[in-house]
């Protein structure tokens, strides 16, 4: 009987199954007008961000929905090419079959499996730290640490170009906030002197900055932290797995692993590319996060398949650094060839290779023309990067071939000449 009533109601309302329903009323109409005006402003500024739909696996070559295969992908964080590595995929399938699709719960209620504890132990071992804690993403890890650790008696000193998740995490805490100029050690020292009146001082920085491909001066930061009795926190999302002799990140690269107190990083880039993040550091800190970190306490556990991916990715990294070495060689090939062509590439020796253009509309138009030539890249402009700093960010992967890289440089040269960028 209830089915008949429901069908009659749908017919009376003029809506079939799946038909979109829009809320009505003066307030909703006002909201729609305001939102449409804001969206039109974004389009008019040339900063509209379209989402291209991929109809294949993540990898060096893609097929876009409704398009041909054979697009060369230069805009993923798949630095080591592990997103489609057969052993990583196999590990995910095995974890899915053994442990199920998900836990339907948060960790402390009914959501911790043996594989979660095993992965946390493996992460701590990889970074040579005491303990680690998993999150749904590194954004969550950054949202969860500052509020749990810092009080109004404390201070946090943050690089002005830190990732949005660090900025948001710091906003959530009640500590006194200082922002120092990007990688400016004189300014950091001035801020540390000013912050001496606070109980605890924490310097927070990206290890490698995602928009510019530059690496934080961790030696100098750690020296200042030691001089002014501060702690050091680094976000290693764009470093874990490939920077440093064994891929442990910028602290290993710069020889300060024993000087950095806290590391946050991701499983969603070089380490399998699925999802997930973590904090690793002193065990009492990790224990405190399990008790007080809100994104940890109130988010579902990582799905077993994601845990399986990341665990296998770490195994592959700890067995050999050959993949990371291959990526480094290809990064150097791209950077040198682009410089020879006349482009300005930001950063140094990092697979993030921003092609600096300055103008937002130019970056957007050039990215579209690159796609027409079979090269998938994305233009970045304000508010993702500062005004006047628009660029096309190219990201190199270990699974790109030399031919892929050369073809990318050739396309950039053609498009750059066409639009007056060269």
mmCIF file of C-alpha atoms in Angstrom:
data_model
loop_
_atom_site.group_PDB
_atom_site.id
_atom_site.type_symbol
_atom_site.label_atom_id
_atom_site.label_comp_id
_atom_site.label_asym_id
_atom_site.label_seq_id
_atom_site.Cartn_x
_atom_site.Cartn_y
_atom_site.Cartn_z
ATOM 1 C CA UNK A 1 0.000 0.000 0.000
ATOM 2 C CA UNK A 2 2.771 2.444 0.921
ATOM 3 C CA UNK A 3 4.324 1.963 -2.535
ATOM 4 C CA UNK A 4 1.085 3.081 -4.233
ATOM 5 C CA UNK A 5 0.852 6.159 -2.023
ATOM 6 C CA UNK A 6 4.464 7.094 -2.759
ATOM 7 C CA UNK A 7 4.034 6.717 -6.534
ATOM 8 C CA UNK A 8 0.859 8.843 -6.475
ATOM 9 C CA UNK A 9 2.665 11.531 -4.481
ATOM 10 C CA UNK A 10 5.518 11.623 -7.004
ATOM 11 C CA UNK A 11 3.113 11.919 -9.905
ATOM 12 C CA UNK A 12 1.168 14.654 -8.139
ATOM 13 C CA UNK A 13 4.380 16.634 -7.525
ATOM 14 C CA UNK A 14 5.450 16.195 -11.127
ATOM 15 C CA UNK A 15 8.742 14.556 -10.137
ATOM 16 C CA UNK A 16 9.882 11.084 -11.098
ATOM 17 C CA UNK A 17 12.553 8.958 -9.455
ATOM 18 C CA UNK A 18 15.829 10.773 -9.383
ATOM 19 C CA UNK A 19 14.388 14.109 -10.460
ATOM 20 C CA UNK A 20 16.276 17.053 -8.956
ATOM 21 C CA UNK A 21 14.468 19.053 -6.316
ATOM 22 C CA UNK A 22 15.302 22.674 -5.586
ATOM 23 C CA UNK A 23 14.396 24.462 -2.383
ATOM 24 C CA UNK A 24 12.206 27.526 -2.900
ATOM 25 C CA UNK A 25 11.498 30.773 -1.095
ATOM 26 C CA UNK A 26 12.800 34.336 -0.962
ATOM 27 C CA UNK A 27 15.858 33.467 1.146
ATOM 28 C CA UNK A 28 16.890 30.705 -1.255
ATOM 29 C CA UNK A 29 16.406 32.997 -4.257
ATOM 30 C CA UNK A 30 18.587 35.632 -2.593
ATOM 31 C CA UNK A 31 21.258 33.019 -1.879
ATOM 32 C CA UNK A 32 21.225 31.808 -5.475
ATOM 33 C CA UNK A 33 21.668 35.347 -6.811
ATOM 34 C CA UNK A 34 24.621 36.000 -4.502
ATOM 35 C CA UNK A 35 26.312 32.686 -5.330
ATOM 36 C CA UNK A 36 25.802 33.115 -9.078
ATOM 37 C CA UNK A 37 27.319 36.611 -8.854
ATOM 38 C CA UNK A 38 30.376 35.280 -7.019
ATOM 39 C CA UNK A 39 30.788 32.458 -9.531
ATOM 40 C CA UNK A 40 30.571 34.919 -12.418
ATOM 41 C CA UNK A 41 33.300 37.017 -10.778
ATOM 42 C CA UNK A 42 35.545 33.946 -10.628
ATOM 43 C CA UNK A 43 34.933 33.236 -14.323
ATOM 44 C CA UNK A 44 35.558 36.855 -15.199
ATOM 45 C CA UNK A 45 38.882 36.865 -13.351
ATOM 46 C CA UNK A 46 40.047 33.863 -15.366
ATOM 47 C CA UNK A 47 40.507 31.775 -12.209
ATOM 48 C CA UNK A 48 37.696 29.257 -12.753
ATOM 49 C CA UNK A 49 38.845 25.736 -11.883
ATOM 50 C CA UNK A 50 37.380 23.054 -14.109
ATOM 51 C CA UNK A 51 37.574 19.400 -13.151
ATOM 52 C CA UNK A 52 38.733 17.120 -15.914
ATOM 53 C CA UNK A 53 37.249 13.649 -15.587
ATOM 54 C CA UNK A 54 39.689 10.742 -15.856
ATOM 55 C CA UNK A 55 38.321 7.490 -17.262
ATOM 56 C CA UNK A 56 41.369 5.331 -16.496
ATOM 57 C CA UNK A 57 43.808 4.562 -13.721
ATOM 58 C CA UNK A 58 46.097 7.255 -12.360
ATOM 59 C CA UNK A 59 49.411 7.012 -14.145
ATOM 60 C CA UNK A 60 51.803 8.657 -16.630
ATOM 61 C CA UNK A 61 49.281 8.134 -19.422
ATOM 62 C CA UNK A 62 45.549 8.727 -19.061
ATOM 63 C CA UNK A 63 42.288 8.561 -20.917
ATOM 64 C CA UNK A 64 39.944 11.457 -20.218
ATOM 65 C CA UNK A 65 36.189 10.899 -20.235
ATOM 66 C CA UNK A 66 34.857 11.468 -23.719
ATOM 67 C CA UNK A 67 38.355 11.755 -25.153
ATOM 68 C CA UNK A 68 41.144 9.710 -26.598
ATOM 69 C CA UNK A 69 43.646 7.696 -24.623
ATOM 70 C CA UNK A 70 47.330 8.590 -24.613
ATOM 71 C CA UNK A 71 47.183 11.864 -22.674
ATOM 72 C CA UNK A 72 50.483 12.304 -20.805
ATOM 73 C CA UNK A 73 49.817 13.240 -17.201
ATOM 74 C CA UNK A 74 52.114 15.847 -15.644
ATOM 75 C CA UNK A 75 49.954 17.130 -12.795
ATOM 76 C CA UNK A 76 49.577 14.295 -10.277
ATOM 77 C CA UNK A 77 51.342 13.863 -6.934
ATOM 78 C CA UNK A 78 52.120 10.306 -8.009
ATOM 79 C CA UNK A 79 55.846 10.974 -7.586
ATOM 80 C CA UNK A 80 56.979 7.339 -7.455
ATOM 81 C CA UNK A 81 54.338 5.934 -9.780
ATOM 82 C CA UNK A 82 52.952 3.670 -7.060
ATOM 83 C CA UNK A 83 49.268 4.558 -7.586
ATOM 84 C CA UNK A 84 48.999 1.808 -10.198
ATOM 85 C CA UNK A 85 51.903 -0.396 -9.097
ATOM 86 C CA UNK A 86 50.740 -4.032 -9.387
ATOM 87 C CA UNK A 87 52.020 -5.012 -5.930
ATOM 88 C CA UNK A 88 50.307 -2.016 -4.328
ATOM 89 C CA UNK A 89 47.014 -2.856 -6.046
ATOM 90 C CA UNK A 90 47.344 -6.521 -5.041
ATOM 91 C CA UNK A 91 47.923 -5.546 -1.417
ATOM 92 C CA UNK A 92 44.772 -3.401 -1.493
ATOM 93 C CA UNK A 93 42.684 -6.260 -2.897
ATOM 94 C CA UNK A 94 44.016 -8.681 -0.287
ATOM 95 C CA UNK A 95 43.251 -6.240 2.546
ATOM 96 C CA UNK A 96 39.766 -5.645 1.144
ATOM 97 C CA UNK A 97 39.027 -9.354 0.984
ATOM 98 C CA UNK A 98 40.433 -10.106 4.447
ATOM 99 C CA UNK A 99 39.302 -7.062 6.437
ATOM 100 C CA UNK A 100 36.263 -5.781 4.509
ATOM 101 C CA UNK A 101 35.284 -2.498 2.905
ATOM 102 C CA UNK A 102 35.401 -0.396 6.045
ATOM 103 C CA UNK A 103 34.884 -0.295 9.801
ATOM 104 C CA UNK A 104 31.682 1.783 10.000
ATOM 105 C CA UNK A 105 33.126 3.358 13.117
ATOM 106 C CA UNK A 106 35.782 5.576 14.620
ATOM 107 C CA UNK A 107 38.976 4.113 16.017
ATOM 108 C CA UNK A 108 38.277 4.153 19.756
ATOM 109 C CA UNK A 109 34.761 2.669 19.494
ATOM 110 C CA UNK A 110 34.892 -0.182 17.016
ATOM 111 C CA UNK A 111 37.293 0.851 14.288
ATOM 112 C CA UNK A 112 40.821 -0.349 14.989
ATOM 113 C CA UNK A 113 42.117 -3.411 13.161
ATOM 114 C CA UNK A 114 45.481 -5.087 13.374
ATOM 115 C CA UNK A 115 46.494 -3.602 10.016
ATOM 116 C CA UNK A 116 46.013 -0.072 11.397
ATOM 117 C CA UNK A 117 48.387 -0.768 14.259
ATOM 118 C CA UNK A 118 50.864 -2.500 11.921
ATOM 119 C CA UNK A 119 50.904 0.489 9.546
ATOM 120 C CA UNK A 120 51.388 2.965 12.395
ATOM 121 C CA UNK A 121 54.342 0.934 13.627
ATOM 122 C CA UNK A 122 55.777 0.811 10.104
ATOM 123 C CA UNK A 123 55.419 4.595 9.663
ATOM 124 C CA UNK A 124 57.200 5.264 12.963
ATOM 125 C CA UNK A 125 59.972 2.873 11.948
ATOM 126 C CA UNK A 126 60.318 4.499 8.513
ATOM 127 C CA UNK A 127 60.683 7.975 10.031
ATOM 128 C CA UNK A 128 62.753 6.662 12.960
ATOM 129 C CA UNK A 129 60.274 8.061 15.487
ATOM 130 C CA UNK A 130 58.709 6.597 18.621
ATOM 131 C CA UNK A 131 55.095 6.269 17.473
ATOM 132 C CA UNK A 132 52.569 7.298 14.808
ATOM 133 C CA UNK A 133 48.831 7.896 14.475
ATOM 134 C CA UNK A 134 46.700 7.561 11.335
ATOM 135 C CA UNK A 135 44.158 10.084 10.040
ATOM 136 C CA UNK A 136 41.740 10.147 7.118
ATOM 137 C CA UNK A 137 44.033 12.706 5.448
ATOM 138 C CA UNK A 138 47.002 14.914 6.244
ATOM 139 C CA UNK A 139 44.566 17.817 6.183
ATOM 140 C CA UNK A 140 42.927 16.142 9.182
ATOM 141 C CA UNK A 141 46.302 15.506 10.809
ATOM 142 C CA UNK A 142 47.129 19.210 10.494
ATOM 143 C CA UNK A 143 43.668 20.184 11.724
ATOM 144 C CA UNK A 144 44.058 17.930 14.751
ATOM 145 C CA UNK A 145 47.514 18.571 16.157
ATOM 146 C CA UNK A 146 47.786 22.272 17.030
ATOM 147 C CA UNK A 147 44.547 22.459 18.995
ATOM 148 C CA UNK A 148 45.405 19.343 20.989
ATOM 149 C CA UNK A 149 48.999 20.376 21.706
ATOM 150 C CA UNK A 150 48.980 24.152 22.176
ATOM 151 C CA UNK A 151 47.227 26.340 24.757
ATOM 152 C CA UNK A 152 46.902 30.133 25.276
ATOM 153 C CA UNK A 153 50.192 29.919 27.173
ATOM 154 C CA UNK A 154 52.031 28.736 24.038
ATOM 155 C CA UNK A 155 53.096 30.164 20.678
ATOM 156 C CA UNK A 156 53.221 28.842 17.130
ATOM 157 C CA UNK A 157 55.443 30.411 14.444
ATOM 158 C CA UNK A 158 54.345 29.622 10.897
ATOM 159 C CA UNK A 159 55.912 30.226 7.468
ATOM 160 C CA UNK A 160 53.655 32.591 5.508
ATOM 161 C CA UNK A 161 53.426 30.147 2.571
ATOM 162 C CA UNK A 162 52.545 27.081 4.614
ATOM 163 C CA UNK A 163 49.852 24.803 3.217
ATOM 164 C CA UNK A 164 46.223 25.800 3.803
ATOM 165 C CA UNK A 165 45.729 22.827 6.134
ATOM 166 C CA UNK A 166 48.490 24.084 8.450
ATOM 167 C CA UNK A 167 46.968 27.567 8.406
ATOM 168 C CA UNK A 168 43.517 26.176 9.213
ATOM 169 C CA UNK A 169 44.902 23.927 11.955
ATOM 170 C CA UNK A 170 46.669 26.873 13.576
ATOM 171 C CA UNK A 171 43.490 28.953 13.401
ATOM 172 C CA UNK A 172 41.696 26.291 15.440
ATOM 173 C CA UNK A 173 44.152 26.460 18.343
ATOM 174 C CA UNK A 174 44.269 29.114 21.075
ATOM 175 C CA UNK A 175 48.025 29.619 21.022
ATOM 176 C CA UNK A 176 49.627 32.970 20.247
ATOM 177 C CA UNK A 177 50.242 33.123 16.496
ATOM 178 C CA UNK A 178 53.289 34.503 14.687
ATOM 179 C CA UNK A 179 53.792 34.422 10.913
ATOM 180 C CA UNK A 180 57.292 34.790 9.503
ATOM 181 C CA UNK A 181 58.276 35.683 5.953
ATOM 182 C CA UNK A 182 58.743 32.757 3.615
ATOM 183 C CA UNK A 183 61.975 30.925 4.508
ATOM 184 C CA UNK A 184 63.339 34.179 5.994
ATOM 185 C CA UNK A 185 65.537 33.173 8.897
ATOM 186 C CA UNK A 186 66.114 36.729 10.088
ATOM 187 C CA UNK A 187 62.391 37.251 10.407
ATOM 188 C CA UNK A 188 61.949 33.881 12.115
ATOM 189 C CA UNK A 189 64.640 34.777 14.649
ATOM 190 C CA UNK A 190 62.954 38.112 15.341
ATOM 191 C CA UNK A 191 59.648 36.333 15.910
ATOM 192 C CA UNK A 192 61.319 33.734 18.174
ATOM 193 C CA UNK A 193 62.798 36.506 20.279
ATOM 194 C CA UNK A 194 59.363 38.087 20.562
ATOM 195 C CA UNK A 195 57.798 34.732 21.499
ATOM 196 C CA UNK A 196 60.182 34.042 24.386
ATOM 197 C CA UNK A 197 57.500 35.209 26.826
ATOM 198 C CA UNK A 198 55.387 32.163 26.038
ATOM 199 C CA UNK A 199 55.658 28.752 27.703
ATOM 200 C CA UNK A 200 56.184 26.573 24.609
ATOM 201 C CA UNK A 201 57.233 27.678 21.120
ATOM 202 C CA UNK A 202 56.544 25.571 18.028
ATOM 203 C CA UNK A 203 57.984 26.440 14.594
ATOM 204 C CA UNK A 204 55.729 25.041 11.849
ATOM 205 C CA UNK A 205 56.794 24.728 8.214
ATOM 206 C CA UNK A 206 56.244 22.691 5.101
ATOM 207 C CA UNK A 207 59.295 20.573 4.396
ATOM 208 C CA UNK A 208 58.796 21.069 0.651
ATOM 209 C CA UNK A 209 56.376 23.770 -0.472
ATOM 210 C CA UNK A 210 53.785 22.423 -2.886
ATOM 211 C CA UNK A 211 53.269 25.503 -5.058
ATOM 212 C CA UNK A 212 56.895 26.570 -5.528
ATOM 213 C CA UNK A 213 58.847 23.331 -5.214
ATOM 214 C CA UNK A 214 61.294 24.939 -2.778
ATOM 215 C CA UNK A 215 62.647 23.207 0.315
ATOM 216 C CA UNK A 216 62.579 24.704 3.793
ATOM 217 C CA UNK A 217 66.015 25.581 5.277
ATOM 218 C CA UNK A 218 65.617 23.029 8.034
ATOM 219 C CA UNK A 219 69.232 23.200 9.213
ATOM 220 C CA UNK A 220 68.880 26.896 9.966
ATOM 221 C CA UNK A 221 65.374 26.463 11.410
ATOM 222 C CA UNK A 222 66.592 23.752 13.754
ATOM 223 C CA UNK A 223 69.595 25.857 14.802
ATOM 224 C CA UNK A 224 67.291 28.750 15.682
ATOM 225 C CA UNK A 225 64.900 26.412 17.464
ATOM 226 C CA UNK A 226 67.743 25.078 19.566
ATOM 227 C CA UNK A 227 68.997 28.598 20.306
ATOM 228 C CA UNK A 228 65.574 29.810 21.440
ATOM 229 C CA UNK A 229 64.361 26.557 23.021
ATOM 230 C CA UNK A 230 61.608 25.829 20.495
ATOM 231 C CA UNK A 231 60.164 22.699 18.894
ATOM 232 C CA UNK A 232 60.063 22.046 15.133
ATOM 233 C CA UNK A 233 57.069 20.686 13.200
ATOM 234 C CA UNK A 234 57.231 19.857 9.478
ATOM 235 C CA UNK A 235 54.592 18.864 6.952
ATOM 236 C CA UNK A 236 56.216 16.328 4.616
ATOM 237 C CA UNK A 237 53.414 15.650 2.134
ATOM 238 C CA UNK A 238 55.596 16.650 -0.832
ATOM 239 C CA UNK A 239 58.762 15.015 0.501
ATOM 240 C CA UNK A 240 57.930 11.651 2.084
ATOM 241 C CA UNK A 241 59.066 8.755 -0.055
ATOM 242 C CA UNK A 242 61.539 10.482 -2.342
ATOM 243 C CA UNK A 243 63.594 13.246 -0.685
ATOM 244 C CA UNK A 244 66.709 12.177 1.201
ATOM 245 C CA UNK A 245 69.039 9.202 0.592
ATOM 246 C CA UNK A 246 66.352 6.680 1.610
ATOM 247 C CA UNK A 247 63.257 8.767 0.912
ATOM 248 C CA UNK A 248 62.521 9.686 4.518
ATOM 249 C CA UNK A 249 62.032 13.354 3.686
ATOM 250 C CA UNK A 250 63.558 16.788 4.076
ATOM 251 C CA UNK A 251 64.859 16.146 7.587
ATOM 252 C CA UNK A 252 66.901 13.221 6.232
ATOM 253 C CA UNK A 253 67.922 15.223 3.143
ATOM 254 C CA UNK A 254 69.300 18.024 5.329
ATOM 255 C CA UNK A 255 70.667 15.850 8.137
ATOM 256 C CA UNK A 256 68.387 17.005 10.962
ATOM 257 C CA UNK A 257 66.279 13.928 11.696
ATOM 258 C CA UNK A 258 67.220 14.170 15.385
ATOM 259 C CA UNK A 259 66.274 17.863 15.525
ATOM 260 C CA UNK A 260 62.713 17.737 14.139
ATOM 261 C CA UNK A 261 60.152 16.926 16.831
ATOM 262 C CA UNK A 262 56.939 16.290 14.872
ATOM 263 C CA UNK A 263 56.253 15.132 11.311
ATOM 264 C CA UNK A 264 52.884 15.166 9.583
ATOM 265 C CA UNK A 265 52.573 13.590 6.172
ATOM 266 C CA UNK A 266 50.272 11.850 3.732
ATOM 267 C CA UNK A 267 49.640 8.406 2.314
ATOM 268 C CA UNK A 268 47.827 9.993 -0.619
ATOM 269 C CA UNK A 269 50.761 11.132 -2.726
ATOM 270 C CA UNK A 270 54.024 9.175 -3.094
ATOM 271 C CA UNK A 271 52.934 6.409 -0.689
ATOM 272 C CA UNK A 272 50.367 4.723 -2.913
ATOM 273 C CA UNK A 273 48.243 7.740 -3.779
ATOM 274 C CA UNK A 274 44.981 6.560 -2.203
ATOM 275 C CA UNK A 275 44.183 8.573 0.934
ATOM 276 C CA UNK A 276 45.161 8.963 4.564
ATOM 277 C CA UNK A 277 47.627 10.948 6.620
ATOM 278 C CA UNK A 278 49.536 10.650 9.850
ATOM 279 C CA UNK A 279 51.463 12.284 12.658
ATOM 280 C CA UNK A 280 54.679 10.722 13.913
ATOM 281 C CA UNK A 281 56.832 11.831 16.827
ATOM 282 C CA UNK A 282 57.248 11.357 20.588
ATOM 283 C CA UNK A 283 55.011 8.644 22.050
ATOM 284 C CA UNK A 284 53.434 10.909 24.718
ATOM 285 C CA UNK A 285 52.343 13.273 21.941
ATOM 286 C CA UNK A 286 50.783 10.444 19.941
ATOM 287 C CA UNK A 287 49.035 9.181 23.075
ATOM 288 C CA UNK A 288 47.633 12.656 23.679
ATOM 289 C CA UNK A 289 46.361 12.911 20.093
ATOM 290 C CA UNK A 290 44.481 9.636 20.523
ATOM 291 C CA UNK A 291 42.698 11.238 23.485
ATOM 292 C CA UNK A 292 42.104 14.780 22.252
ATOM 293 C CA UNK A 293 42.563 15.167 18.491
ATOM 294 C CA UNK A 294 39.084 15.816 17.148
ATOM 295 C CA UNK A 295 39.593 14.708 13.506
ATOM 296 C CA UNK A 296 40.962 11.413 14.864
ATOM 297 C CA UNK A 297 38.240 10.906 17.472
ATOM 298 C CA UNK A 298 35.317 11.762 15.216
ATOM 299 C CA UNK A 299 36.315 10.381 11.788
ATOM 300 C CA UNK A 300 35.904 6.843 10.523
ATOM 301 C CA UNK A 301 38.943 4.592 10.428
ATOM 302 C CA UNK A 302 40.955 4.376 7.231
ATOM 303 C CA UNK A 303 39.453 1.709 4.918
ATOM 304 C CA UNK A 304 41.465 -1.538 4.883
ATOM 305 C CA UNK A 305 42.228 -1.268 1.154
ATOM 306 C CA UNK A 306 43.865 2.141 1.732
ATOM 307 C CA UNK A 307 45.895 0.731 4.617
ATOM 308 C CA UNK A 308 47.006 -2.191 2.443
ATOM 309 C CA UNK A 309 48.139 0.169 -0.342
ATOM 310 C CA UNK A 310 50.196 2.351 1.970
ATOM 311 C CA UNK A 311 51.759 -0.558 3.812
ATOM 312 C CA UNK A 312 52.979 -2.147 0.593
ATOM 313 C CA UNK A 313 54.257 1.215 -0.691
ATOM 314 C CA UNK A 314 56.389 1.580 2.447
ATOM 315 C CA UNK A 315 57.688 -1.960 1.976
ATOM 316 C CA UNK A 316 58.792 -1.126 -1.562
ATOM 317 C CA UNK A 317 60.523 2.062 -0.400
ATOM 318 C CA UNK A 318 62.386 0.358 2.414
ATOM 319 C CA UNK A 319 63.568 -2.401 0.066
ATOM 320 C CA UNK A 320 65.166 -0.061 -2.495
ATOM 321 C CA UNK A 321 65.565 3.628 -3.375
ATOM 322 C CA UNK A 322 65.892 2.903 -7.107
ATOM 323 C CA UNK A 323 62.449 4.383 -7.879
ATOM 324 C CA UNK A 324 63.275 7.654 -6.126
ATOM 325 C CA UNK A 325 66.622 7.877 -7.945
ATOM 326 C CA UNK A 326 64.839 7.437 -11.288
ATOM 327 C CA UNK A 327 62.448 10.262 -10.426
ATOM 328 C CA UNK A 328 65.349 12.565 -9.487
ATOM 329 C CA UNK A 329 67.067 11.986 -12.845
ATOM 330 C CA UNK A 330 63.883 12.720 -14.773
ATOM 331 C CA UNK A 331 63.254 15.847 -12.712
ATOM 332 C CA UNK A 332 66.679 17.156 -13.661
ATOM 333 C CA UNK A 333 66.046 16.368 -17.328
ATOM 334 C CA UNK A 334 62.810 18.377 -17.367
ATOM 335 C CA UNK A 335 64.169 21.344 -15.410
ATOM 336 C CA UNK A 336 67.291 21.700 -17.548
ATOM 337 C CA UNK A 337 65.447 21.391 -20.874
ATOM 338 C CA UNK A 338 62.790 23.916 -19.846
ATOM 339 C CA UNK A 339 65.444 26.390 -18.733
ATOM 340 C CA UNK A 340 67.224 25.961 -22.077
ATOM 341 C CA UNK A 341 63.904 26.715 -23.809
ATOM 342 C CA UNK A 342 63.692 30.024 -21.922
ATOM 343 C CA UNK A 343 61.155 29.257 -19.194
ATOM 344 C CA UNK A 344 61.522 30.228 -15.538
ATOM 345 C CA UNK A 345 61.078 27.192 -13.270
ATOM 346 C CA UNK A 346 60.611 27.839 -9.564
ATOM 347 C CA UNK A 347 62.216 25.728 -6.857
ATOM 348 C CA UNK A 348 65.275 23.522 -7.092
ATOM 349 C CA UNK A 349 65.814 19.765 -7.553
ATOM 350 C CA UNK A 350 62.183 18.962 -6.655
ATOM 351 C CA UNK A 351 59.727 17.087 -8.921
ATOM 352 C CA UNK A 352 57.305 19.984 -8.434
ATOM 353 C CA UNK A 353 58.350 22.201 -11.342
ATOM 354 C CA UNK A 354 56.264 25.404 -11.478
ATOM 355 C CA UNK A 355 56.450 27.113 -14.866
ATOM 356 C CA UNK A 356 56.139 30.748 -13.785
ATOM 357 C CA UNK A 357 53.906 32.888 -16.029
ATOM 358 C CA UNK A 358 52.516 35.635 -13.773
ATOM 359 C CA UNK A 359 49.177 36.144 -15.517
ATOM 360 C CA UNK A 360 46.212 33.985 -14.420
ATOM 361 C CA UNK A 361 44.452 34.028 -17.773
ATOM 362 C CA UNK A 362 47.680 33.137 -19.602
ATOM 363 C CA UNK A 363 48.244 30.165 -17.299
ATOM 364 C CA UNK A 364 44.692 28.934 -17.889
ATOM 365 C CA UNK A 365 44.797 29.354 -21.681
ATOM 366 C CA UNK A 366 48.216 27.745 -22.002
ATOM 367 C CA UNK A 367 47.119 24.758 -19.908
ATOM 368 C CA UNK A 368 44.156 24.226 -22.238
ATOM 369 C CA UNK A 369 46.407 24.432 -25.301
ATOM 370 C CA UNK A 370 48.781 21.930 -23.694
ATOM 371 C CA UNK A 371 45.902 19.488 -23.297
ATOM 372 C CA UNK A 372 45.069 19.910 -26.982
ATOM 373 C CA UNK A 373 48.634 18.711 -27.619
ATOM 374 C CA UNK A 374 48.160 15.669 -25.377
ATOM 375 C CA UNK A 375 49.826 17.081 -22.229
ATOM 376 C CA UNK A 376 47.716 17.217 -19.057
ATOM 377 C CA UNK A 377 48.835 20.131 -16.850
ATOM 378 C CA UNK A 378 46.923 22.596 -14.676
ATOM 379 C CA UNK A 379 47.248 26.364 -14.289
ATOM 380 C CA UNK A 380 47.325 27.764 -10.753
ATOM 381 C CA UNK A 381 46.326 31.289 -9.845
ATOM 382 C CA UNK A 382 44.934 33.321 -6.957
ATOM 383 C CA UNK A 383 43.746 32.356 -4.344
ATOM 384 C CA UNK A 384 45.739 29.112 -4.607
ATOM 385 C CA UNK A 385 48.904 31.172 -5.174
ATOM 386 C CA UNK A 386 49.530 34.898 -4.549
ATOM 387 C CA UNK A 387 48.280 37.438 -7.100
ATOM 388 C CA UNK A 388 50.808 37.965 -9.885
ATOM 389 C CA UNK A 389 52.354 34.527 -9.269
ATOM 390 C CA UNK A 390 50.230 32.431 -11.642
ATOM 391 C CA UNK A 391 51.948 29.370 -12.996
ATOM 392 C CA UNK A 392 51.476 25.981 -14.599
ATOM 393 C CA UNK A 393 52.666 23.396 -12.107
ATOM 394 C CA UNK A 394 54.354 20.397 -13.701
ATOM 395 C CA UNK A 395 54.995 17.314 -11.564
ATOM 396 C CA UNK A 396 57.458 14.645 -12.564
ATOM 397 C CA UNK A 397 56.964 10.969 -11.767
ATOM 398 C CA UNK A 398 59.370 8.069 -11.743
ATOM 399 C CA UNK A 399 57.151 6.344 -14.330
ATOM 400 C CA UNK A 400 57.484 9.096 -16.930
ATOM 401 C CA UNK A 401 59.755 8.089 -19.788
ATOM 402 C CA UNK A 402 62.417 10.369 -21.243
ATOM 403 C CA UNK A 403 60.223 10.578 -24.327
ATOM 404 C CA UNK A 404 57.283 11.768 -22.212
ATOM 405 C CA UNK A 405 59.412 14.537 -20.719
ATOM 406 C CA UNK A 406 60.823 15.631 -24.081
ATOM 407 C CA UNK A 407 57.338 15.739 -25.594
ATOM 408 C CA UNK A 408 56.152 17.907 -22.686
ATOM 409 C CA UNK A 409 59.005 20.384 -23.207
ATOM 410 C CA UNK A 410 58.293 20.548 -26.948
ATOM 411 C CA UNK A 411 54.611 21.268 -26.301
ATOM 412 C CA UNK A 412 55.458 23.981 -23.770
ATOM 413 C CA UNK A 413 57.794 25.603 -26.268
ATOM 414 C CA UNK A 414 55.143 25.621 -29.007
ATOM 415 C CA UNK A 415 52.419 26.944 -26.723
ATOM 416 C CA UNK A 416 54.718 29.461 -25.046
ATOM 417 C CA UNK A 417 55.684 30.980 -28.397
ATOM 418 C CA UNK A 418 52.075 31.048 -29.526
ATOM 419 C CA UNK A 419 50.981 33.068 -26.479
ATOM 420 C CA UNK A 420 54.052 35.276 -26.137
ATOM 421 C CA UNK A 421 55.398 33.614 -22.999
ATOM 422 C CA UNK A 422 58.787 33.076 -24.664
#
